[in-house]
Amino acid sequence: MRGSSLRSVPLTAGALLSLAVGLVACATPAEPTPTPPADISAVVDVWEQLSGADASTDHNAIVEVWNTLDSCFVERETLDVEALGAAAIDAMTSQATVLDQPDSEHLSLVAIEAMLDVVDDPYTTFFTPDEYALYSEDSEGKFGGIGATVGLKDERITITAPLPDTPAERAGIRPGDVILAVDGESTEGWTVTESVLRIRGPEGTPVRLRVLHEGAEEPVEIEIVRGTIEITSVEWRLLPDGIAHVEISSFSSNTDEQMTATIEKAIEMGVRAMILDLRNNPGGLLSTTVNIASQFLVDGLVLYSVDGNDHRIEYEVRPDGLAPDIPLVVLVNNGSASGSEVLAGALRDHDRAVLIGENTFGKGSVNLPHNLVDGSGLYCTIGRWYSPDGHLIEGEGLAPDIEVEPGTDEDQDLQLDRAVEYLQSQVAAGAP
């Protein structure tokens, strides 16, 4: 079973890794059907019989989840309502054989998660009321956790990035680490969201992780004391030859403001070229991503999305960017996901930057949270992101123009060195 379940989702903020959608509305079918199909009605009937509860189809989470999937899910044509209904009934019946009096909320959760197992989309997940409230708190910008982001890679919960100066980084958590267990419980079969909810928690409380470091043969046990995570998402420094190295760790609500201040300061200091470092950047807010891309572009598209009705929504460059001509390199790796892939793809498709590093993560789903009547929620994949030239990000990611593996020496950054070398040649070629 999937278990209660965000993604590419963070152990820090819910907006990260799944490019949060404030600008995309859920697709609505031309003729919505408020009455559920027979297979879903049968699920509700069994739920009533086993729990002793009285269902209202207008306010039943099982029905609401189905209606949301039927109207919004990006691949609605693949939804097999008969299989969904059968899986839900089997799961509830199995629970009823081991419980004297099944709780109605528990049975509802069991049915919904059995349905979502059939849907088989890692970013379409269900939240109980408590989980949805926790998810909603992420927008406040402060949260208790270890300070890392996770994704689902090869069906395993995998760290995409520990955030700088956080409990996770200090404890030795690294990009590519596989989380095998949390507090002694195996993560096998967990969704990204479930891992986030299980690892996060109040400041000062411990969580014990069984971690398989990338390239290691044996896992290690790491205990981390959670902290309050606050993110400064833009940091920069001036390198020789007038090259600015700008690291963007996520796209939060004020990252575009931080980026504007950075560009203004860099221009004031006479910077001649810029490296945008998106390595281990898990993504964030769509509006912020579009705003930052627009600082370096003149016009055209930043990206577009396509939903389950083949409805295309375009996100255009916003006017008056501060740095439309400055030579650019974008650093990426397999921890660059979602919003960072959108930004990198836009800059490359507009011939504004080359990508240096490694293939990106491949998180290109449009995800939208739906608040259900009982306070629970469904986080539903409603579309796919595409770069301006039509490159599908989901599952594929972006291949770099110049591939550079990371150095084995912690004091050596071969990818950054190659970016500096490339820009030095560009600046020299354009010198008067």
Short mmCIF file of C-alpha atoms in Angstrom, two decimals:
data_model
loop_
_atom_site.label_atom_id
_atom_site.label_comp_id
_atom_site.label_asym_id
_atom_site.label_seq_id
_atom_site.Cartn_x
_atom_site.Cartn_y
_atom_site.Cartn_z
CA MET A 1 0.00 0.00 0.00
CA ARG A 2 1.16 3.50 -0.79
CA GLY A 3 0.59 4.84 2.69
CA SER A 4 -0.63 8.33 3.51
CA SER A 5 1.02 10.73 1.37
CA LEU A 6 4.08 15.76 -1.69
CA ARG A 7 6.95 15.46 -4.22
CA SER A 8 9.78 15.80 -5.59
CA VAL A 9 8.97 16.73 -2.63
CA PRO A 10 10.82 18.41 0.18
CA LEU A 11 11.51 17.63 3.73
CA THR A 12 11.47 21.39 4.04
CA ALA A 13 8.77 23.24 2.10
CA GLY A 14 5.84 21.81 0.23
CA ALA A 15 6.34 24.21 -2.65
CA LEU A 16 9.69 22.72 -3.55
CA LEU A 17 10.52 20.08 -6.11
CA SER A 18 6.99 20.04 -7.41
CA LEU A 19 6.69 23.30 -9.30
CA ALA A 20 3.84 24.86 -7.33
CA VAL A 21 0.96 26.02 -9.46
CA GLY A 22 -0.70 29.27 -8.57
CA LEU A 23 -1.36 30.12 -12.20
CA VAL A 24 -2.82 26.90 -13.54
CA ALA A 25 -6.44 25.93 -13.02
CA CYS A 26 -7.61 22.36 -13.02
CA ALA A 27 -9.15 21.23 -16.27
CA THR A 28 -12.91 20.76 -16.15
CA PRO A 29 -14.66 18.35 -18.51
CA ALA A 30 -17.26 19.75 -20.88
CA GLU A 31 -20.09 17.83 -19.18
CA PRO A 32 -19.17 17.12 -15.55
CA THR A 33 -21.03 14.21 -13.96
CA PRO A 34 -21.72 14.74 -10.24
CA THR A 35 -22.99 11.17 -9.81
CA PRO A 36 -20.14 8.66 -9.53
CA PRO A 37 -20.01 5.64 -11.86
CA ALA A 38 -21.36 2.30 -10.67
CA ASP A 39 -17.93 0.94 -9.70
CA ILE A 40 -17.28 3.88 -7.37
CA SER A 41 -20.81 3.73 -5.96
CA ALA A 42 -20.12 0.08 -5.17
CA VAL A 43 -17.03 1.12 -3.21
CA VAL A 44 -19.12 3.54 -1.17
CA ASP A 45 -21.72 0.83 -0.53
CA VAL A 46 -19.07 -1.56 0.79
CA TRP A 47 -17.56 1.23 2.87
CA GLU A 48 -20.97 1.85 4.48
CA GLN A 49 -21.52 -1.86 5.15
CA LEU A 50 -18.10 -2.42 6.72
CA SER A 51 -17.88 0.79 8.76
CA GLY A 52 -21.50 1.24 9.73
CA ALA A 53 -21.24 4.85 8.62
CA ASP A 54 -23.77 6.73 6.52
CA ALA A 55 -22.36 8.11 3.28
CA SER A 56 -23.40 11.19 1.39
CA THR A 57 -22.06 11.05 -2.14
CA ASP A 58 -21.92 14.86 -2.10
CA HIS A 59 -19.52 14.84 0.85
CA ASN A 60 -17.68 11.54 0.63
CA ALA A 61 -13.90 11.62 0.21
CA ILE A 62 -13.88 8.46 -1.93
CA VAL A 63 -16.29 10.04 -4.41
CA GLU A 64 -14.49 13.37 -4.31
CA VAL A 65 -11.17 11.71 -5.11
CA TRP A 66 -12.68 9.89 -8.06
CA ASN A 67 -14.37 13.05 -9.39
CA THR A 68 -11.11 14.98 -9.07
CA LEU A 69 -9.18 12.29 -10.95
CA ASP A 70 -11.88 12.05 -13.61
CA SER A 71 -11.88 15.79 -14.23
CA CYS A 72 -8.24 16.71 -13.64
CA PHE A 73 -5.75 13.84 -13.92
CA VAL A 74 -3.33 14.37 -16.78
CA GLU A 75 -3.81 10.88 -18.20
CA ARG A 76 -7.53 10.40 -17.61
CA GLU A 77 -7.78 8.03 -20.55
CA THR A 78 -5.71 5.52 -18.57
CA LEU A 79 -8.07 5.52 -15.58
CA ASP A 80 -9.70 2.10 -15.29
CA VAL A 81 -12.68 2.73 -13.02
CA GLU A 82 -13.44 -0.98 -12.75
CA ALA A 83 -9.89 -1.73 -11.59
CA LEU A 84 -9.95 1.22 -9.17
CA GLY A 85 -13.22 0.08 -7.67
CA ALA A 86 -12.13 -3.55 -7.34
CA ALA A 87 -8.84 -2.57 -5.69
CA ALA A 88 -10.63 -0.34 -3.18
CA ILE A 89 -13.16 -3.04 -2.26
CA ASP A 90 -10.46 -5.70 -1.91
CA ALA A 91 -8.38 -3.45 0.33
CA MET A 92 -11.30 -2.56 2.60
CA THR A 93 -12.43 -6.17 2.83
CA SER A 94 -8.93 -7.28 3.77
CA GLN A 95 -8.82 -4.66 6.52
CA ALA A 96 -12.21 -5.72 7.82
CA THR A 97 -10.97 -9.29 8.33
CA VAL A 98 -8.30 -8.11 10.80
CA LEU A 99 -10.26 -5.36 12.56
CA ASP A 100 -13.29 -5.95 14.82
CA GLN A 101 -14.96 -2.67 13.95
CA PRO A 102 -13.20 -0.83 11.11
CA ASP A 103 -13.04 2.92 11.60
CA SER A 104 -14.83 4.78 8.82
CA GLU A 105 -11.99 7.28 8.26
CA HIS A 106 -9.41 4.50 8.19
CA LEU A 107 -11.44 2.47 5.69
CA SER A 108 -11.89 5.54 3.51
CA LEU A 109 -8.11 6.06 3.53
CA VAL A 110 -7.53 2.39 2.69
CA ALA A 111 -9.94 2.59 -0.25
CA ILE A 112 -8.50 5.82 -1.63
CA GLU A 113 -4.91 4.66 -1.42
CA ALA A 114 -5.81 1.38 -3.12
CA MET A 115 -7.34 3.44 -5.93
CA LEU A 116 -4.21 5.60 -6.19
CA ASP A 117 -2.03 2.48 -6.29
CA VAL A 118 -3.88 1.59 -9.50
CA VAL A 119 -3.43 5.12 -10.84
CA ASP A 120 0.33 4.59 -10.27
CA ASP A 121 1.47 8.21 -10.42
CA PRO A 122 4.13 9.06 -7.79
CA TYR A 123 2.98 12.67 -7.48
CA THR A 124 -0.76 12.05 -7.19
CA THR A 125 -1.23 11.46 -3.48
CA PHE A 126 -3.86 11.71 -0.76
CA PHE A 127 -3.64 13.72 2.46
CA THR A 128 -5.64 13.06 5.60
CA PRO A 129 -7.01 16.25 7.20
CA ASP A 130 -4.00 16.49 9.55
CA GLU A 131 -1.56 15.88 6.71
CA TYR A 132 -3.25 18.46 4.48
CA ALA A 133 -3.09 21.05 7.25
CA LEU A 134 0.64 20.33 7.61
CA TYR A 135 1.12 20.57 3.86
CA SER A 136 -0.68 23.93 3.77
CA GLU A 137 1.61 25.31 6.49
CA ASP A 138 4.59 24.96 4.14
CA SER A 139 3.74 28.25 2.45
CA GLU A 140 4.60 30.11 5.67
CA GLY A 141 8.32 29.69 4.96
CA LYS A 142 9.25 28.16 8.33
CA PHE A 143 8.88 24.53 9.22
CA GLY A 144 10.39 21.88 11.38
CA GLY A 145 12.52 19.38 9.53
CA ILE A 146 16.01 18.20 8.67
CA GLY A 147 16.58 20.51 5.69
CA ALA A 148 16.68 18.27 2.62
CA THR A 149 14.60 17.54 -0.45
CA VAL A 150 13.58 14.15 -1.76
CA GLY A 151 12.33 12.56 -4.95
CA LEU A 152 11.36 9.11 -6.15
CA LYS A 153 14.18 7.58 -8.19
CA ASP A 154 13.99 3.97 -9.37
CA GLU A 155 11.08 3.48 -6.93
CA ARG A 156 13.25 4.46 -3.97
CA ILE A 157 13.08 7.52 -1.74
CA THR A 158 16.17 9.48 -2.75
CA ILE A 159 17.71 12.70 -1.45
CA THR A 160 17.98 15.27 -4.23
CA ALA A 161 19.75 17.80 -2.05
CA PRO A 162 20.54 18.68 1.56
CA LEU A 163 20.12 22.41 2.04
CA PRO A 164 23.17 24.41 3.17
CA ASP A 165 23.82 24.73 6.91
CA THR A 166 20.91 22.50 7.95
CA PRO A 167 20.72 19.46 10.27
CA ALA A 168 20.74 17.16 7.22
CA GLU A 169 23.93 18.61 5.77
CA ARG A 170 25.67 18.65 9.15
CA ALA A 171 24.73 15.00 9.73
CA GLY A 172 26.34 13.93 6.46
CA ILE A 173 23.27 13.56 4.21
CA ARG A 174 24.33 13.80 0.55
CA PRO A 175 22.65 14.13 -2.86
CA GLY A 176 21.81 10.67 -4.18
CA ASP A 177 21.40 9.11 -0.72
CA VAL A 178 18.64 6.49 -0.61
CA ILE A 179 16.48 6.55 2.52
CA LEU A 180 15.83 2.89 3.32
CA ALA A 181 14.04 3.32 6.65
CA VAL A 182 12.69 6.02 8.97
CA ASP A 183 12.68 5.29 12.70
CA GLY A 184 13.10 1.61 11.96
CA GLU A 185 10.25 1.39 9.40
CA SER A 186 11.11 0.48 5.81
CA THR A 187 10.35 3.11 3.16
CA GLU A 188 9.67 0.45 0.53
CA GLY A 189 6.48 1.40 -1.30
CA TRP A 190 6.32 4.88 0.23
CA THR A 191 5.33 7.86 -1.82
CA VAL A 192 7.44 11.01 -1.83
CA THR A 193 4.81 12.75 0.25
CA GLU A 194 4.73 10.05 2.89
CA SER A 195 8.49 10.28 3.30
CA VAL A 196 8.24 14.05 3.77
CA LEU A 197 5.52 13.75 6.38
CA ARG A 198 7.34 11.01 8.27
CA ILE A 199 10.77 12.68 8.31
CA ARG A 200 9.63 16.20 9.11
CA GLY A 201 8.56 17.11 12.64
CA PRO A 202 8.88 19.65 15.46
CA GLU A 203 12.18 21.41 16.10
CA GLY A 204 14.35 19.62 18.62
CA THR A 205 12.93 16.14 18.04
CA PRO A 206 15.12 13.33 16.64
CA VAL A 207 14.53 11.18 13.55
CA ARG A 208 16.59 8.10 12.75
CA LEU A 209 17.31 7.33 9.08
CA ARG A 210 18.83 4.26 7.51
CA VAL A 211 20.77 5.70 4.58
CA LEU A 212 22.52 4.09 1.64
CA HIS A 213 25.07 6.59 0.36
CA GLU A 214 25.51 6.68 -3.40
CA GLY A 215 28.18 4.15 -4.38
CA ALA A 216 28.22 2.47 -0.96
CA GLU A 217 27.49 -1.23 -0.42
CA GLU A 218 26.20 -1.07 3.16
CA PRO A 219 23.71 1.39 4.68
CA VAL A 220 24.42 3.51 7.74
CA GLU A 221 22.19 4.70 10.57
CA ILE A 222 22.05 8.48 10.97
CA GLU A 223 20.13 10.22 13.75
CA ILE A 224 19.26 13.84 13.04
CA VAL A 225 17.74 16.36 15.43
CA ARG A 226 15.19 18.40 13.52
CA GLY A 227 15.50 22.16 13.36
CA THR A 228 13.49 25.13 12.13
CA ILE A 229 14.40 25.53 8.48
CA GLU A 230 14.62 29.00 6.99
CA ILE A 231 15.87 29.34 3.45
CA THR A 232 17.98 32.08 1.90
CA SER A 233 17.62 31.02 -1.68
CA VAL A 234 20.14 33.27 -3.50
CA GLU A 235 23.83 33.62 -2.67
CA TRP A 236 26.55 35.00 -4.91
CA ARG A 237 30.21 35.89 -5.10
CA LEU A 238 32.46 37.65 -7.57
CA LEU A 239 35.05 35.47 -9.32
CA PRO A 240 38.10 36.66 -11.28
CA ASP A 241 37.58 38.25 -14.72
CA GLY A 242 34.31 39.84 -13.66
CA ILE A 243 32.32 36.59 -13.48
CA ALA A 244 29.48 36.36 -10.95
CA HIS A 245 28.76 32.94 -9.46
CA VAL A 246 25.09 32.98 -8.40
CA GLU A 247 23.72 29.98 -6.50
CA ILE A 248 19.93 29.60 -6.43
CA SER A 249 18.89 26.88 -3.98
CA SER A 250 15.12 27.04 -4.60
CA PHE A 251 12.38 29.21 -6.07
CA SER A 252 10.45 30.48 -3.07
CA SER A 253 8.12 33.45 -2.84
CA ASN A 254 10.91 36.03 -2.46
CA THR A 255 13.66 34.40 -4.56
CA ASP A 256 12.87 36.66 -7.51
CA GLU A 257 13.27 39.72 -5.27
CA GLN A 258 16.60 38.39 -4.02
CA MET A 259 17.64 37.70 -7.60
CA THR A 260 16.70 41.21 -8.73
CA ALA A 261 18.85 42.70 -5.95
CA THR A 262 21.72 40.38 -6.91
CA ILE A 263 21.60 41.36 -10.58
CA GLU A 264 21.43 45.06 -9.74
CA LYS A 265 24.45 44.76 -7.44
CA ALA A 266 26.37 42.71 -10.03
CA ILE A 267 25.71 45.29 -12.76
CA GLU A 268 26.76 48.06 -10.39
CA MET A 269 30.06 46.20 -9.82
CA GLY A 270 30.66 45.84 -13.55
CA VAL A 271 30.15 42.07 -13.81
CA ARG A 272 30.87 40.82 -17.36
CA ALA A 273 29.36 37.32 -17.21
CA MET A 274 27.28 35.17 -14.88
CA ILE A 275 27.05 31.55 -13.78
CA LEU A 276 23.60 30.50 -12.59
CA ASP A 277 24.23 27.53 -10.33
CA LEU A 278 21.08 25.39 -10.17
CA ARG A 279 22.76 22.23 -8.93
CA ASN A 280 20.63 20.46 -6.31
CA ASN A 281 17.88 23.06 -6.76
CA PRO A 282 14.60 21.12 -6.34
CA GLY A 283 12.29 23.77 -7.79
CA GLY A 284 9.59 25.91 -6.26
CA LEU A 285 7.03 28.49 -7.31
CA LEU A 286 6.09 28.84 -10.96
CA SER A 287 5.65 32.62 -10.79
CA THR A 288 9.12 33.02 -9.28
CA THR A 289 10.67 30.82 -11.95
CA VAL A 290 9.04 32.87 -14.72
CA ASN A 291 10.18 36.14 -13.10
CA ILE A 292 13.80 35.01 -12.89
CA ALA A 293 13.88 33.69 -16.44
CA SER A 294 12.47 37.02 -17.61
CA GLN A 295 15.48 38.89 -16.19
CA PHE A 296 17.61 37.29 -18.93
CA LEU A 297 15.15 37.13 -21.85
CA VAL A 298 13.56 39.74 -24.09
CA ASP A 299 10.37 38.04 -25.22
CA GLY A 300 8.78 34.71 -26.14
CA LEU A 301 7.88 31.77 -23.91
CA VAL A 302 9.45 30.65 -20.65
CA LEU A 303 7.52 27.38 -20.77
CA TYR A 304 4.12 25.92 -21.55
CA SER A 305 1.98 23.22 -19.96
CA VAL A 306 -0.43 20.70 -21.44
CA ASP A 307 -3.23 19.25 -19.31
CA GLY A 308 -5.34 16.12 -19.62
CA ASN A 309 -7.66 17.82 -22.10
CA ASP A 310 -4.70 18.74 -24.35
CA HIS A 311 -5.26 22.34 -23.24
CA ARG A 312 -2.06 24.32 -23.65
CA ILE A 313 -1.21 27.19 -21.30
CA GLU A 314 1.71 29.43 -22.21
CA TYR A 315 3.85 31.41 -19.77
CA GLU A 316 5.44 34.37 -21.53
CA VAL A 317 8.55 36.35 -20.73
CA ARG A 318 7.76 39.40 -18.65
CA PRO A 319 9.12 42.73 -19.93
CA ASP A 320 12.04 44.86 -18.78
CA GLY A 321 14.53 42.19 -17.74
CA LEU A 322 17.71 43.57 -16.18
CA ALA A 323 20.26 41.31 -17.91
CA PRO A 324 19.12 40.31 -21.41
CA ASP A 325 22.64 40.35 -22.88
CA ILE A 326 25.05 39.20 -20.18
CA PRO A 327 26.88 35.96 -21.13
CA LEU A 328 25.45 33.05 -19.14
CA VAL A 329 26.26 29.52 -18.11
CA VAL A 330 23.82 27.35 -16.16
CA LEU A 331 25.22 24.63 -13.92
CA VAL A 332 22.94 21.59 -13.50
CA ASN A 333 23.14 18.08 -12.05
CA ASN A 334 20.80 15.22 -11.22
CA GLY A 335 19.54 17.18 -8.22
CA SER A 336 18.29 19.99 -10.47
CA ALA A 337 14.54 19.43 -10.67
CA SER A 338 11.24 21.00 -11.63
CA GLY A 339 11.60 24.83 -11.58
CA SER A 340 15.35 24.67 -12.09
CA GLU A 341 14.78 22.48 -15.16
CA VAL A 342 12.19 24.95 -16.45
CA LEU A 343 14.63 27.87 -16.04
CA ALA A 344 17.55 25.98 -17.58
CA GLY A 345 15.42 24.78 -20.49
CA ALA A 346 14.09 28.26 -21.22
CA LEU A 347 17.52 29.89 -21.22
CA ARG A 348 18.94 27.21 -23.50
CA ASP A 349 16.02 27.20 -25.94
CA HIS A 350 16.38 30.98 -26.30
CA ASP A 351 20.13 30.55 -26.98
CA ARG A 352 20.88 32.57 -23.87
CA ALA A 353 22.93 29.98 -22.00
CA VAL A 354 24.72 26.67 -22.27
CA LEU A 355 24.14 23.97 -19.67
CA ILE A 356 27.20 22.47 -18.00
CA GLY A 357 27.24 19.50 -15.63
CA GLU A 358 25.04 16.40 -15.58
CA ASN A 359 21.58 15.32 -16.74
CA THR A 360 18.83 16.88 -14.62
CA PHE A 361 16.32 15.03 -12.44
CA GLY A 362 13.34 14.92 -14.83
CA LYS A 363 10.49 16.36 -12.73
CA GLY A 364 8.10 18.05 -15.13
CA SER A 365 4.65 17.44 -13.65
CA VAL A 366 2.05 20.14 -13.12
CA ASN A 367 0.63 19.44 -9.67
CA LEU A 368 -2.34 21.00 -7.95
CA PRO A 369 -3.63 20.43 -4.39
CA HIS A 370 -7.39 19.99 -4.00
CA ASN A 371 -8.96 20.64 -0.60
CA LEU A 372 -11.75 18.10 -0.05
CA VAL A 373 -14.88 18.78 1.98
CA ASP A 374 -13.79 16.85 5.09
CA GLY A 375 -10.49 18.75 5.30
CA SER A 376 -8.47 16.07 3.52
CA GLY A 377 -6.79 16.76 0.20
CA LEU A 378 -5.67 15.25 -3.08
CA TYR A 379 -2.41 16.35 -4.66
CA CYS A 380 -3.10 15.61 -8.32
CA THR A 381 -0.91 15.61 -11.42
CA ILE A 382 -2.90 17.66 -13.90
CA GLY A 383 -0.39 18.33 -16.67
CA ARG A 384 3.18 18.29 -17.97
CA TRP A 385 5.71 21.09 -18.38
CA TYR A 386 7.49 21.68 -21.68
CA SER A 387 10.40 23.94 -22.55
CA PRO A 388 9.76 26.65 -25.18
CA ASP A 389 10.98 24.35 -27.98
CA GLY A 390 8.71 21.55 -26.83
CA HIS A 391 11.11 19.43 -24.79
CA LEU A 392 9.20 17.23 -22.32
CA ILE A 393 10.89 17.48 -18.92
CA GLU A 394 9.01 14.75 -17.06
CA GLY A 395 10.96 11.51 -16.87
CA GLU A 396 13.66 12.74 -19.24
CA GLY A 397 15.24 15.82 -17.75
CA LEU A 398 17.73 17.96 -19.64
CA ALA A 399 21.04 16.72 -20.98
CA PRO A 400 23.86 19.25 -20.55
CA ASP A 401 25.51 20.87 -23.55
CA ILE A 402 28.87 20.22 -21.91
CA GLU A 403 28.92 17.15 -19.71
CA VAL A 404 31.22 17.35 -16.71
CA GLU A 405 31.23 14.82 -13.89
CA PRO A 406 31.70 16.16 -10.36
CA GLY A 407 35.18 15.90 -8.92
CA THR A 408 36.01 13.28 -6.33
CA ASP A 409 37.92 15.82 -4.25
CA GLU A 410 35.61 17.88 -2.02
CA ASP A 411 37.86 20.90 -2.47
CA GLN A 412 37.62 20.66 -6.25
CA ASP A 413 34.61 21.75 -8.33
CA LEU A 414 35.26 20.61 -11.90
CA GLN A 415 31.86 21.74 -13.12
CA LEU A 416 32.33 25.27 -11.82
CA ASP A 417 35.88 25.34 -13.19
CA ARG A 418 34.57 24.38 -16.64
CA ALA A 419 31.90 27.09 -16.47
CA VAL A 420 34.51 29.71 -15.61
CA GLU A 421 36.73 28.51 -18.43
CA TYR A 422 33.86 28.70 -20.91
CA LEU A 423 32.84 32.21 -19.87
CA GLN A 424 36.42 33.48 -19.89
CA SER A 425 36.60 32.49 -23.55
CA GLN A 426 33.25 34.16 -24.25
CA VAL A 427 34.27 37.37 -22.51
CA ALA A 428 37.63 37.39 -24.31
CA ALA A 429 35.91 36.85 -27.68
CA GLY A 430 33.58 39.78 -27.04
CA ALA A 431 36.22 42.13 -25.66
CA PRO A 432 36.78 45.33 -27.59
#
